[in-house]
PDB file of C-alpha atoms in Angstrom:
ATOM      1  CA  UNK A   1      42.139  75.685 -33.079  1.00 61.00           C
ATOM      2  CA  UNK A   2      40.813  78.397 -35.409  1.00 65.00           C
ATOM      3  CA  UNK A   3      42.065  78.883 -39.014  1.00 66.00           C
ATOM      4  CA  UNK A   4      42.793  82.341 -40.129  1.00 62.00           C
ATOM      5  CA  UNK A   5      43.064  83.545 -43.819  1.00 61.00           C
ATOM      6  CA  UNK A   6      43.259  87.009 -45.503  1.00 53.00           C
ATOM      7  CA  UNK A   7      40.740  88.968 -47.096  1.00 54.00           C
ATOM      8  CA  UNK A   8      41.626  91.218 -49.733  1.00 45.00           C
ATOM      9  CA  UNK A   9      40.528  94.807 -49.183  1.00 43.00           C
ATOM     10  CA  UNK A  10      40.024  98.106 -51.198  1.00 39.00           C
ATOM     11  CA  UNK A  11      40.207 101.712 -50.348  1.00 37.00           C
ATOM     12  CA  UNK A  12      38.041 104.773 -50.711  1.00 36.00           C
ATOM     13  CA  UNK A  13      40.399 106.735 -52.948  1.00 36.00           C
ATOM     14  CA  UNK A  14      43.581 106.368 -54.451  1.00 38.00           C
ATOM     15  CA  UNK A  15      44.997 109.115 -51.927  1.00 37.00           C
ATOM     16  CA  UNK A  16      44.663 106.590 -48.999  1.00 32.00           C
ATOM     17  CA  UNK A  17      46.340 103.404 -49.907  1.00 37.00           C
ATOM     18  CA  UNK A  18      46.178 100.564 -47.384  1.00 40.00           C
ATOM     19  CA  UNK A  19      48.267  97.328 -47.394  1.00 38.00           C
ATOM     20  CA  UNK A  20      46.944  95.526 -44.474  1.00 44.00           C
ATOM     21  CA  UNK A  21      43.972  93.363 -44.297  1.00 47.00           C
ATOM     22  CA  UNK A  22      41.393  94.436 -41.840  1.00 75.00           C
ATOM     23  CA  UNK A  23      38.701  91.672 -42.136  1.00 93.00           C
ATOM     24  CA  UNK A  24      39.746  87.924 -41.659  1.00 95.00           C
ATOM     25  CA  UNK A  25      38.248  84.663 -42.713  1.00 96.00           C
ATOM     26  CA  UNK A  26      38.108  82.250 -39.775  1.00 95.00           C
ATOM     27  CA  UNK A  27      36.993  78.736 -39.164  1.00 96.00           C
ATOM     28  CA  UNK A  28      37.021  76.566 -36.240  1.00 96.00           C
ATOM     29  CA  UNK A  29      36.548  79.202 -33.602  1.00 95.00           C
ATOM     30  CA  UNK A  30      35.209  78.809 -30.384  1.00 97.00           C
ATOM     31  CA  UNK A  31      32.365  81.189 -29.233  1.00 96.00           C
ATOM     32  CA  UNK A  32      34.537  82.597 -26.342  1.00 96.00           C
ATOM     33  CA  UNK A  33      37.364  83.206 -28.809  1.00 97.00           C
ATOM     34  CA  UNK A  34      34.978  85.073 -31.260  1.00 98.00           C
ATOM     35  CA  UNK A  35      33.770  87.359 -28.343  1.00 97.00           C
ATOM     36  CA  UNK A  36      37.262  88.176 -27.125  1.00 97.00           C
ATOM     37  CA  UNK A  37      38.788  88.652 -30.544  1.00 97.00           C
ATOM     38  CA  UNK A  38      35.867  90.261 -32.506  1.00 97.00           C
ATOM     39  CA  UNK A  39      32.698  91.250 -30.800  1.00 97.00           C
ATOM     40  CA  UNK A  40      33.990  92.957 -27.907  1.00 96.00           C
ATOM     41  CA  UNK A  41      36.589  94.869 -29.820  1.00 95.00           C
ATOM     42  CA  UNK A  42      34.073  95.637 -32.570  1.00 95.00           C
ATOM     43  CA  UNK A  43      36.002  93.991 -35.361  1.00 96.00           C
ATOM     44  CA  UNK A  44      34.227  92.817 -38.479  1.00 97.00           C
ATOM     45  CA  UNK A  45      34.986  89.051 -39.387  1.00 98.00           C
ATOM     46  CA  UNK A  46      33.975  86.482 -41.761  1.00 98.00           C
ATOM     47  CA  UNK A  47      33.162  82.952 -40.417  1.00 98.00           C
ATOM     48  CA  UNK A  48      33.459  80.394 -43.082  1.00 97.00           C
ATOM     49  CA  UNK A  49      31.773  77.545 -41.053  1.00 97.00           C
ATOM     50  CA  UNK A  50      29.053  79.130 -39.100  1.00 97.00           C
ATOM     51  CA  UNK A  51      26.427  78.211 -41.419  1.00 97.00           C
ATOM     52  CA  UNK A  52      27.499  74.433 -41.603  1.00 96.00           C
ATOM     53  CA  UNK A  53      24.304  73.041 -39.898  1.00 96.00           C
ATOM     54  CA  UNK A  54      21.712  75.073 -42.031  1.00 97.00           C
ATOM     55  CA  UNK A  55      19.809  73.027 -44.626  1.00 96.00           C
ATOM     56  CA  UNK A  56      19.355  76.158 -46.579  1.00 97.00           C
ATOM     57  CA  UNK A  57      22.979  76.025 -47.656  1.00 95.00           C
ATOM     58  CA  UNK A  58      22.963  74.167 -51.113  1.00 93.00           C
ATOM     59  CA  UNK A  59      19.160  74.180 -51.256  1.00 96.00           C
ATOM     60  CA  UNK A  60      18.469  77.797 -51.527  1.00 97.00           C
ATOM     61  CA  UNK A  61      19.114  78.664 -55.223  1.00 97.00           C
ATOM     62  CA  UNK A  62      17.065  80.982 -57.586  1.00 97.00           C
ATOM     63  CA  UNK A  63      15.461  77.984 -59.172  1.00 97.00           C
ATOM     64  CA  UNK A  64      14.322  76.920 -55.623  1.00 97.00           C
ATOM     65  CA  UNK A  65      12.647  80.067 -54.887  1.00 96.00           C
ATOM     66  CA  UNK A  66      11.068  80.337 -58.313  1.00 96.00           C
ATOM     67  CA  UNK A  67       9.608  76.978 -57.854  1.00 96.00           C
ATOM     68  CA  UNK A  68       8.537  77.126 -54.241  1.00 94.00           C
ATOM     69  CA  UNK A  69       7.916  80.934 -53.715  1.00 94.00           C
ATOM     70  CA  UNK A  70       7.642  82.278 -57.230  1.00 94.00           C
ATOM     71  CA  UNK A  71       3.975  83.726 -56.647  1.00 95.00           C
ATOM     72  CA  UNK A  72       4.888  85.569 -53.706  1.00 93.00           C
ATOM     73  CA  UNK A  73       4.005  89.393 -54.050  1.00 94.00           C
ATOM     74  CA  UNK A  74       7.077  91.573 -53.796  1.00 92.00           C
ATOM     75  CA  UNK A  75       7.104  95.497 -53.848  1.00 91.00           C
ATOM     76  CA  UNK A  76      10.219  97.144 -55.007  1.00 91.00           C
ATOM     77  CA  UNK A  77      10.428 101.032 -55.175  1.00 87.00           C
ATOM     78  CA  UNK A  78       6.810 101.496 -55.555  1.00 89.00           C
ATOM     79  CA  UNK A  79       6.222  98.795 -58.138  1.00 92.00           C
ATOM     80  CA  UNK A  80       4.506  95.329 -57.504  1.00 94.00           C
ATOM     81  CA  UNK A  81       6.156  92.178 -58.617  1.00 95.00           C
ATOM     82  CA  UNK A  82       5.968  88.345 -58.105  1.00 95.00           C
ATOM     83  CA  UNK A  83       9.088  86.967 -56.742  1.00 96.00           C
ATOM     84  CA  UNK A  84       9.653  84.580 -59.623  1.00 96.00           C
ATOM     85  CA  UNK A  85       9.462  87.509 -62.084  1.00 96.00           C
ATOM     86  CA  UNK A  86      12.021  89.431 -59.906  1.00 96.00           C
ATOM     87  CA  UNK A  87      14.509  86.755 -59.959  1.00 96.00           C
ATOM     88  CA  UNK A  88      14.152  86.160 -63.759  1.00 96.00           C
ATOM     89  CA  UNK A  89      15.019  89.986 -64.236  1.00 96.00           C
ATOM     90  CA  UNK A  90      17.820  89.780 -61.856  1.00 96.00           C
ATOM     91  CA  UNK A  91      19.301  86.605 -63.483  1.00 95.00           C
ATOM     92  CA  UNK A  92      19.164  88.522 -66.660  1.00 95.00           C
ATOM     93  CA  UNK A  93      20.616  91.677 -65.188  1.00 93.00           C
ATOM     94  CA  UNK A  94      24.185  93.061 -65.874  1.00 92.00           C
ATOM     95  CA  UNK A  95      26.409  95.538 -63.808  1.00 87.00           C
ATOM     96  CA  UNK A  96      25.696  98.229 -66.509  1.00 88.00           C
ATOM     97  CA  UNK A  97      21.639  97.340 -66.394  1.00 92.00           C
ATOM     98  CA  UNK A  98      20.920  95.854 -63.071  1.00 91.00           C
ATOM     99  CA  UNK A  99      17.604  94.209 -62.166  1.00 92.00           C
ATOM    100  CA  UNK A 100      15.051  95.334 -59.480  1.00 92.00           C
ATOM    101  CA  UNK A 101      16.885  95.755 -56.130  1.00 91.00           C
ATOM    102  CA  UNK A 102      16.648  95.628 -53.117  1.00 88.00           C
ATOM    103  CA  UNK A 103      14.250  92.713 -53.344  1.00 91.00           C
ATOM    104  CA  UNK A 104      13.538  91.476 -49.734  1.00 90.00           C
ATOM    105  CA  UNK A 105      10.846  89.794 -47.768  1.00 85.00           C
ATOM    106  CA  UNK A 106      10.789  89.809 -43.874  1.00 80.00           C
ATOM    107  CA  UNK A 107       8.088  87.188 -43.034  1.00 83.00           C
ATOM    108  CA  UNK A 108      10.640  84.331 -42.927  1.00 86.00           C
ATOM    109  CA  UNK A 109       8.572  82.087 -40.784  1.00 87.00           C
ATOM    110  CA  UNK A 110       8.312  79.301 -43.441  1.00 88.00           C
ATOM    111  CA  UNK A 111      12.025  79.266 -43.900  1.00 92.00           C
ATOM    112  CA  UNK A 112      13.127  79.035 -40.249  1.00 93.00           C
ATOM    113  CA  UNK A 113      13.546  75.183 -40.345  1.00 94.00           C
ATOM    114  CA  UNK A 114      16.059  75.559 -43.053  1.00 96.00           C
ATOM    115  CA  UNK A 115      18.221  78.377 -41.194  1.00 96.00           C
ATOM    116  CA  UNK A 116      18.090  76.860 -37.961  1.00 95.00           C
ATOM    117  CA  UNK A 117      19.479  76.563 -35.316  1.00 95.00           C
ATOM    118  CA  UNK A 118      20.661  80.201 -34.973  1.00 96.00           C
ATOM    119  CA  UNK A 119      24.198  79.723 -34.532  1.00 96.00           C
ATOM    120  CA  UNK A 120      26.040  80.184 -31.347  1.00 96.00           C
ATOM    121  CA  UNK A 121      28.149  83.111 -32.404  1.00 97.00           C
ATOM    122  CA  UNK A 122      25.059  85.325 -32.819  1.00 97.00           C
ATOM    123  CA  UNK A 123      23.804  84.679 -29.425  1.00 97.00           C
ATOM    124  CA  UNK A 124      22.684  85.893 -26.879  1.00 97.00           C
ATOM    125  CA  UNK A 125      19.988  87.952 -28.553  1.00 96.00           C
ATOM    126  CA  UNK A 126      17.841  90.109 -26.446  1.00 96.00           C
ATOM    127  CA  UNK A 127      15.148  91.451 -28.575  1.00 93.00           C
ATOM    128  CA  UNK A 128      12.936  88.347 -28.100  1.00 91.00           C
ATOM    129  CA  UNK A 129      12.850  88.653 -24.225  1.00 94.00           C
ATOM    130  CA  UNK A 130       9.500  89.451 -22.954  1.00 94.00           C
ATOM    131  CA  UNK A 131      10.696  92.285 -20.829  1.00 97.00           C
ATOM    132  CA  UNK A 132      12.145  94.201 -23.918  1.00 96.00           C
ATOM    133  CA  UNK A 133       9.361  96.420 -25.149  1.00 96.00           C
ATOM    134  CA  UNK A 134       8.580  95.292 -28.764  1.00 93.00           C
ATOM    135  CA  UNK A 135       7.386  98.789 -29.701  1.00 93.00           C
ATOM    136  CA  UNK A 136      11.064 100.057 -29.886  1.00 94.00           C
ATOM    137  CA  UNK A 137      11.452  97.786 -32.840  1.00 94.00           C
ATOM    138  CA  UNK A 138       8.564  99.365 -34.932  1.00 90.00           C
ATOM    139  CA  UNK A 139      10.944  99.940 -37.769  1.00 88.00           C
ATOM    140  CA  UNK A 140      13.149  96.976 -37.388  1.00 91.00           C
ATOM    141  CA  UNK A 141      13.083  93.687 -39.449  1.00 89.00           C
ATOM    142  CA  UNK A 142      15.018  91.231 -37.263  1.00 93.00           C
ATOM    143  CA  UNK A 143      15.355  88.732 -40.110  1.00 94.00           C
ATOM    144  CA  UNK A 144      15.152  89.314 -43.971  1.00 94.00           C
ATOM    145  CA  UNK A 145      16.191  87.440 -47.110  1.00 95.00           C
ATOM    146  CA  UNK A 146      17.667  89.389 -49.898  1.00 95.00           C
ATOM    147  CA  UNK A 147      17.632  88.547 -53.736  1.00 96.00           C
ATOM    148  CA  UNK A 148      19.808  90.510 -56.059  1.00 96.00           C
ATOM    149  CA  UNK A 149      21.527  90.330 -59.301  1.00 96.00           C
ATOM    150  CA  UNK A 150      24.644  91.675 -60.980  1.00 95.00           C
ATOM    151  CA  UNK A 151      24.947  95.304 -60.411  1.00 91.00           C
ATOM    152  CA  UNK A 152      22.218  95.318 -57.481  1.00 92.00           C
ATOM    153  CA  UNK A 153      23.454  97.953 -54.963  1.00 91.00           C
ATOM    154  CA  UNK A 154      22.207  98.957 -51.653  1.00 85.00           C
ATOM    155  CA  UNK A 155      20.802 102.387 -52.095  1.00 81.00           C
ATOM    156  CA  UNK A 156      22.637 104.171 -49.255  1.00 91.00           C
ATOM    157  CA  UNK A 157      25.549 104.107 -46.873  1.00 97.00           C
ATOM    158  CA  UNK A 158      24.282 103.340 -43.364  1.00 97.00           C
ATOM    159  CA  UNK A 159      24.735 101.274 -40.289  1.00 97.00           C
ATOM    160  CA  UNK A 160      21.966  99.081 -38.707  1.00 96.00           C
ATOM    161  CA  UNK A 161      19.297 100.808 -36.931  1.00 96.00           C
ATOM    162  CA  UNK A 162      19.295 101.049 -33.274  1.00 97.00           C
ATOM    163  CA  UNK A 163      23.036 100.107 -33.168  1.00 97.00           C
ATOM    164  CA  UNK A 164      22.192  96.330 -33.701  1.00 97.00           C
ATOM    165  CA  UNK A 165      24.972  93.923 -34.706  1.00 98.00           C
ATOM    166  CA  UNK A 166      24.503  92.932 -38.218  1.00 98.00           C
ATOM    167  CA  UNK A 167      24.940  89.373 -39.436  1.00 98.00           C
ATOM    168  CA  UNK A 168      25.095  88.488 -43.361  1.00 98.00           C
ATOM    169  CA  UNK A 169      24.530  84.926 -44.115  1.00 98.00           C
ATOM    170  CA  UNK A 170      25.487  84.330 -47.827  1.00 98.00           C
ATOM    171  CA  UNK A 171      23.559  81.323 -49.112  1.00 98.00           C
ATOM    172  CA  UNK A 172      24.174  81.659 -52.907  1.00 98.00           C
ATOM    173  CA  UNK A 173      26.317  83.995 -55.063  1.00 97.00           C
ATOM    174  CA  UNK A 174      28.729  86.671 -54.015  1.00 97.00           C
ATOM    175  CA  UNK A 175      28.325  89.873 -52.384  1.00 97.00           C
ATOM    176  CA  UNK A 176      30.708  92.790 -52.015  1.00 97.00           C
ATOM    177  CA  UNK A 177      30.599  94.856 -48.942  1.00 97.00           C
ATOM    178  CA  UNK A 178      32.230  98.321 -48.627  1.00 96.00           C
ATOM    179  CA  UNK A 179      33.028  98.826 -44.832  1.00 97.00           C
ATOM    180  CA  UNK A 180      33.988 102.445 -43.544  1.00 96.00           C
ATOM    181  CA  UNK A 181      36.495 102.659 -40.619  1.00 93.00           C
ATOM    182  CA  UNK A 182      35.010 103.749 -37.394  1.00 91.00           C
ATOM    183  CA  UNK A 183      35.414 107.297 -36.025  1.00 93.00           C
ATOM    184  CA  UNK A 184      34.695 109.101 -39.657  1.00 95.00           C
ATOM    185  CA  UNK A 185      31.236 110.402 -39.204  1.00 96.00           C
ATOM    186  CA  UNK A 186      32.301 113.998 -39.714  1.00 97.00           C
ATOM    187  CA  UNK A 187      33.308 112.734 -43.402  1.00 98.00           C
ATOM    188  CA  UNK A 188      30.202 111.001 -44.024  1.00 98.00           C
ATOM    189  CA  UNK A 189      27.496 113.782 -44.224  1.00 97.00           C
ATOM    190  CA  UNK A 190      25.246 112.202 -41.593  1.00 97.00           C
ATOM    191  CA  UNK A 191      21.377 112.854 -42.076  1.00 96.00           C
ATOM    192  CA  UNK A 192      20.581 114.700 -38.691  1.00 94.00           C
ATOM    193  CA  UNK A 193      16.984 113.398 -38.860  1.00 94.00           C
ATOM    194  CA  UNK A 194      18.147 110.016 -39.410  1.00 95.00           C
ATOM    195  CA  UNK A 195      21.585 109.685 -37.959  1.00 96.00           C
ATOM    196  CA  UNK A 196      21.938 106.014 -39.177  1.00 96.00           C
ATOM    197  CA  UNK A 197      22.115 107.086 -42.738  1.00 97.00           C
ATOM    198  CA  UNK A 198      24.628 108.889 -44.827  1.00 97.00           C
ATOM    199  CA  UNK A 199      23.585 111.822 -46.891  1.00 96.00           C
ATOM    200  CA  UNK A 200      26.131 110.915 -49.637  1.00 96.00           C
ATOM    201  CA  UNK A 201      24.212 109.809 -52.790  1.00 93.00           C
ATOM    202  CA  UNK A 202      25.776 107.009 -54.885  1.00 91.00           C
ATOM    203  CA  UNK A 203      28.594 106.452 -52.171  1.00 93.00           C
ATOM    204  CA  UNK A 204      30.397 103.971 -54.715  1.00 90.00           C
ATOM    205  CA  UNK A 205      30.692 106.717 -57.246  1.00 91.00           C
ATOM    206  CA  UNK A 206      29.946 110.009 -55.219  1.00 95.00           C
ATOM    207  CA  UNK A 207      29.891 113.593 -56.487  1.00 96.00           C
ATOM    208  CA  UNK A 208      33.072 114.951 -54.656  1.00 97.00           C
ATOM    209  CA  UNK A 209      31.896 118.405 -55.646  1.00 97.00           C
ATOM    210  CA  UNK A 210      28.935 118.070 -53.483  1.00 97.00           C
ATOM    211  CA  UNK A 211      30.538 115.841 -50.820  1.00 97.00           C
ATOM    212  CA  UNK A 212      34.311 116.945 -50.747  1.00 98.00           C
ATOM    213  CA  UNK A 213      35.048 115.590 -47.368  1.00 98.00           C
ATOM    214  CA  UNK A 214      33.897 112.091 -48.398  1.00 97.00           C
ATOM    215  CA  UNK A 215      37.109 111.876 -50.422  1.00 96.00           C
ATOM    216  CA  UNK A 216      39.076 111.524 -47.157  1.00 97.00           C
ATOM    217  CA  UNK A 217      36.930 108.776 -45.986  1.00 97.00           C
ATOM    218  CA  UNK A 218      38.576 105.306 -45.468  1.00 95.00           C
ATOM    219  CA  UNK A 219      37.037 102.285 -46.493  1.00 95.00           C
ATOM    220  CA  UNK A 220      37.753  98.512 -47.161  1.00 94.00           C
ATOM    221  CA  UNK A 221      36.011  96.204 -49.588  1.00 95.00           C
ATOM    222  CA  UNK A 222      35.377  92.372 -48.803  1.00 97.00           C
ATOM    223  CA  UNK A 223      33.543  89.649 -50.665  1.00 97.00           C
ATOM    224  CA  UNK A 224      31.284  87.353 -48.850  1.00 98.00           C
ATOM    225  CA  UNK A 225      30.928  83.969 -50.637  1.00 98.00           C
ATOM    226  CA  UNK A 226      28.204  81.570 -50.458  1.00 97.00           C
ATOM    227  CA  UNK A 227      28.357  79.373 -47.140  1.00 97.00           C
ATOM    228  CA  UNK A 228      30.040  82.386 -45.257  1.00 98.00           C
ATOM    229  CA  UNK A 229      28.699  84.813 -42.513  1.00 98.00           C
ATOM    230  CA  UNK A 230      29.891  88.246 -42.125  1.00 98.00           C
ATOM    231  CA  UNK A 231      29.682  89.896 -38.767  1.00 98.00           C
ATOM    232  CA  UNK A 232      29.284  93.606 -38.773  1.00 98.00           C
ATOM    233  CA  UNK A 233      29.619  95.092 -35.181  1.00 97.00           C
ATOM    234  CA  UNK A 234      27.139  97.597 -34.331  1.00 97.00           C
ATOM    235  CA  UNK A 235      27.579 101.171 -35.824  1.00 96.00           C
ATOM    236  CA  UNK A 236      29.594  99.846 -38.773  1.00 97.00           C
ATOM    237  CA  UNK A 237      28.969 102.062 -41.708  1.00 97.00           C
ATOM    238  CA  UNK A 238      28.619  99.926 -44.933  1.00 97.00           C
ATOM    239  CA  UNK A 239      26.854  99.414 -48.120  1.00 96.00           C
ATOM    240  CA  UNK A 240      26.622  96.330 -50.555  1.00 96.00           C
ATOM    241  CA  UNK A 241      26.799  95.335 -54.101  1.00 95.00           C
ATOM    242  CA  UNK A 242      25.797  92.073 -55.804  1.00 96.00           C
ATOM    243  CA  UNK A 243      28.654  90.779 -57.843  1.00 96.00           C
ATOM    244  CA  UNK A 244      26.225  87.986 -59.367  1.00 96.00           C
ATOM    245  CA  UNK A 245      22.827  86.321 -58.635  1.00 97.00           C
ATOM    246  CA  UNK A 246      22.742  85.992 -54.961  1.00 97.00           C
ATOM    247  CA  UNK A 247      20.564  85.103 -52.005  1.00 97.00           C
ATOM    248  CA  UNK A 248      21.445  86.469 -48.548  1.00 97.00           C
ATOM    249  CA  UNK A 249      19.963  86.273 -45.011  1.00 97.00           C
ATOM    250  CA  UNK A 250      20.469  89.186 -43.106  1.00 96.00           C
ATOM    251  CA  UNK A 251      19.742  89.403 -39.388  1.00 96.00           C
ATOM    252  CA  UNK A 252      20.460  91.421 -36.260  1.00 97.00           C
ATOM    253  CA  UNK A 253      21.814  90.820 -32.613  1.00 97.00           C
ATOM    254  CA  UNK A 254      21.207  92.702 -29.456  1.00 97.00           C
ATOM    255  CA  UNK A 255      23.156  91.572 -26.567  1.00 97.00           C
ATOM    256  CA  UNK A 256      25.045  92.914 -23.349  1.00 97.00           C
ATOM    257  CA  UNK A 257      27.873  94.410 -25.360  1.00 96.00           C
ATOM    258  CA  UNK A 258      25.822  96.697 -27.510  1.00 97.00           C
ATOM    259  CA  UNK A 259      23.013  97.262 -25.079  1.00 98.00           C
ATOM    260  CA  UNK A 260      24.248 100.654 -23.763  1.00 98.00           C
ATOM    261  CA  UNK A 261      24.432 102.014 -27.558  1.00 97.00           C
ATOM    262  CA  UNK A 262      21.032 100.425 -28.198  1.00 98.00           C
ATOM    263  CA  UNK A 263      19.540 102.340 -25.175  1.00 98.00           C
ATOM    264  CA  UNK A 264      21.079 105.481 -26.473  1.00 98.00           C
ATOM    265  CA  UNK A 265      19.552 105.133 -29.933  1.00 97.00           C
ATOM    266  CA  UNK A 266      16.230 104.348 -28.582  1.00 97.00           C
ATOM    267  CA  UNK A 267      16.203 107.524 -26.319  1.00 98.00           C
ATOM    268  CA  UNK A 268      17.390 109.589 -29.100  1.00 97.00           C
ATOM    269  CA  UNK A 269      14.827 108.382 -31.341  1.00 96.00           C
ATOM    270  CA  UNK A 270      12.127 109.252 -28.863  1.00 97.00           C
ATOM    271  CA  UNK A 271      13.555 112.723 -28.385  1.00 97.00           C
ATOM    272  CA  UNK A 272      13.557 113.429 -32.107  1.00 96.00           C
ATOM    273  CA  UNK A 273       9.990 112.509 -32.181  1.00 95.00           C
ATOM    274  CA  UNK A 274       9.371 115.142 -29.469  1.00 97.00           C
ATOM    275  CA  UNK A 275       8.318 112.555 -26.772  1.00 97.00           C
ATOM    276  CA  UNK A 276      10.931 113.746 -24.188  1.00 97.00           C
ATOM    277  CA  UNK A 277       9.084 112.382 -21.127  1.00 97.00           C
ATOM    278  CA  UNK A 278       8.666 108.957 -22.905  1.00 97.00           C
ATOM    279  CA  UNK A 279      12.377 109.164 -23.827  1.00 97.00           C
ATOM    280  CA  UNK A 280      13.312 109.692 -19.993  1.00 98.00           C
ATOM    281  CA  UNK A 281      11.014 106.854 -18.844  1.00 98.00           C
ATOM    282  CA  UNK A 282      11.858 104.270 -21.340  1.00 97.00           C
ATOM    283  CA  UNK A 283      15.710 105.118 -21.156  1.00 98.00           C
ATOM    284  CA  UNK A 284      15.568 104.651 -17.329  1.00 98.00           C
ATOM    285  CA  UNK A 285      13.666 101.274 -17.765  1.00 98.00           C
ATOM    286  CA  UNK A 286      16.110  99.964 -20.237  1.00 98.00           C
ATOM    287  CA  UNK A 287      19.167 100.956 -18.169  1.00 98.00           C
ATOM    288  CA  UNK A 288      17.657  99.121 -15.215  1.00 98.00           C
ATOM    289  CA  UNK A 289      16.769  96.255 -17.316  1.00 98.00           C
ATOM    290  CA  UNK A 290      20.314  95.753 -18.837  1.00 98.00           C
ATOM    291  CA  UNK A 291      21.943  94.060 -15.534  1.00 98.00           C
ATOM    292  CA  UNK A 292      18.703  91.912 -15.124  1.00 98.00           C
ATOM    293  CA  UNK A 293      19.091  90.490 -18.612  1.00 98.00           C
ATOM    294  CA  UNK A 294      22.894  90.121 -18.080  1.00 97.00           C
ATOM    295  CA  UNK A 295      22.247  88.191 -14.927  1.00 97.00           C
ATOM    296  CA  UNK A 296      19.613  86.024 -16.593  1.00 96.00           C
ATOM    297  CA  UNK A 297      21.886  85.246 -19.462  1.00 96.00           C
ATOM    298  CA  UNK A 298      24.409  83.753 -17.090  1.00 95.00           C
ATOM    299  CA  UNK A 299      21.825  80.961 -16.811  1.00 94.00           C
ATOM    300  CA  UNK A 300      20.993  80.558 -20.362  1.00 93.00           C
ATOM    301  CA  UNK A 301      18.577  82.997 -21.178  1.00 94.00           C
ATOM    302  CA  UNK A 302      18.190  84.685 -24.606  1.00 94.00           C
ATOM    303  CA  UNK A 303      19.950  81.816 -26.494  1.00 93.00           C
ATOM    304  CA  UNK A 304      16.966  80.478 -28.538  1.00 90.00           C
ATOM    305  CA  UNK A 305      18.187  78.586 -31.633  1.00 90.00           C
ATOM    306  CA  UNK A 306      14.736  78.700 -32.924  1.00 89.00           C
ATOM    307  CA  UNK A 307      15.015  82.549 -33.434  1.00 90.00           C
ATOM    308  CA  UNK A 308      12.094  83.150 -31.073  1.00 81.00           C
ATOM    309  CA  UNK A 309       9.945  83.807 -34.212  1.00 71.00           C
ATOM    310  CA  UNK A 310       7.963  80.785 -34.543  1.00 53.00           C
TER     311      UNK A 310
END
């Protein structure tokens, strides 16, 4: 039987108080229960035991990465660093004077043994299937590791590209996420050229003179702690802030329940690029492919615990 506990939430403004908890902390849940209660109805949730088989839990500390990967080159906002240098700056940072952020690297192959198996809640995952064209993921990093210190804040309000489900696995420290309730796009000043991004600058402390409608946007805050995994359903508008020194694995999921939205995003991207014929052909192919993958998944396809990246 699963165990449920509450998560404290916040609000966008004092004009819209909220009493109910919208994000739960769950342990001991079956995959079928997770799909029924959270993935299908598109409800964010924190799983407190999803990472229990990962060797990275307890091993991945700032000291570990300074020792094992400290010379790794990192580029942040046009400046080159070494990872060890960035971690030192982040450890010395404060909320008022944050260190370099976001600090990420996406070539995680060397880390795969420590974050395997990919836990069953995040499966099936279709982007590794041979019939799915890899070129549609040109701008997608399916698996990344983030390092951040106090005050490090994600630079923009967004949902994950191509309507992927997002998974946040917190391995060290605490990270606060601000989640916006669905159906509020008219309040978020969406960038028409990049419709997965909000045009609101500094969304945690916005200029309401420039973005008056944003004052009405309802949001909730949740803190993800070390050893926990946050599930963000496709299309969930969010941003994040490091509360202390933290290490996070972020990855995506493409399955039968967000396939239709994924296809729509792929087609829309091709149309924005002026490739209307390719949009039509690719859209038709992906729509036909969806039922084929669904049938294959009944027999265990797209459930690679090794991430399909090795």
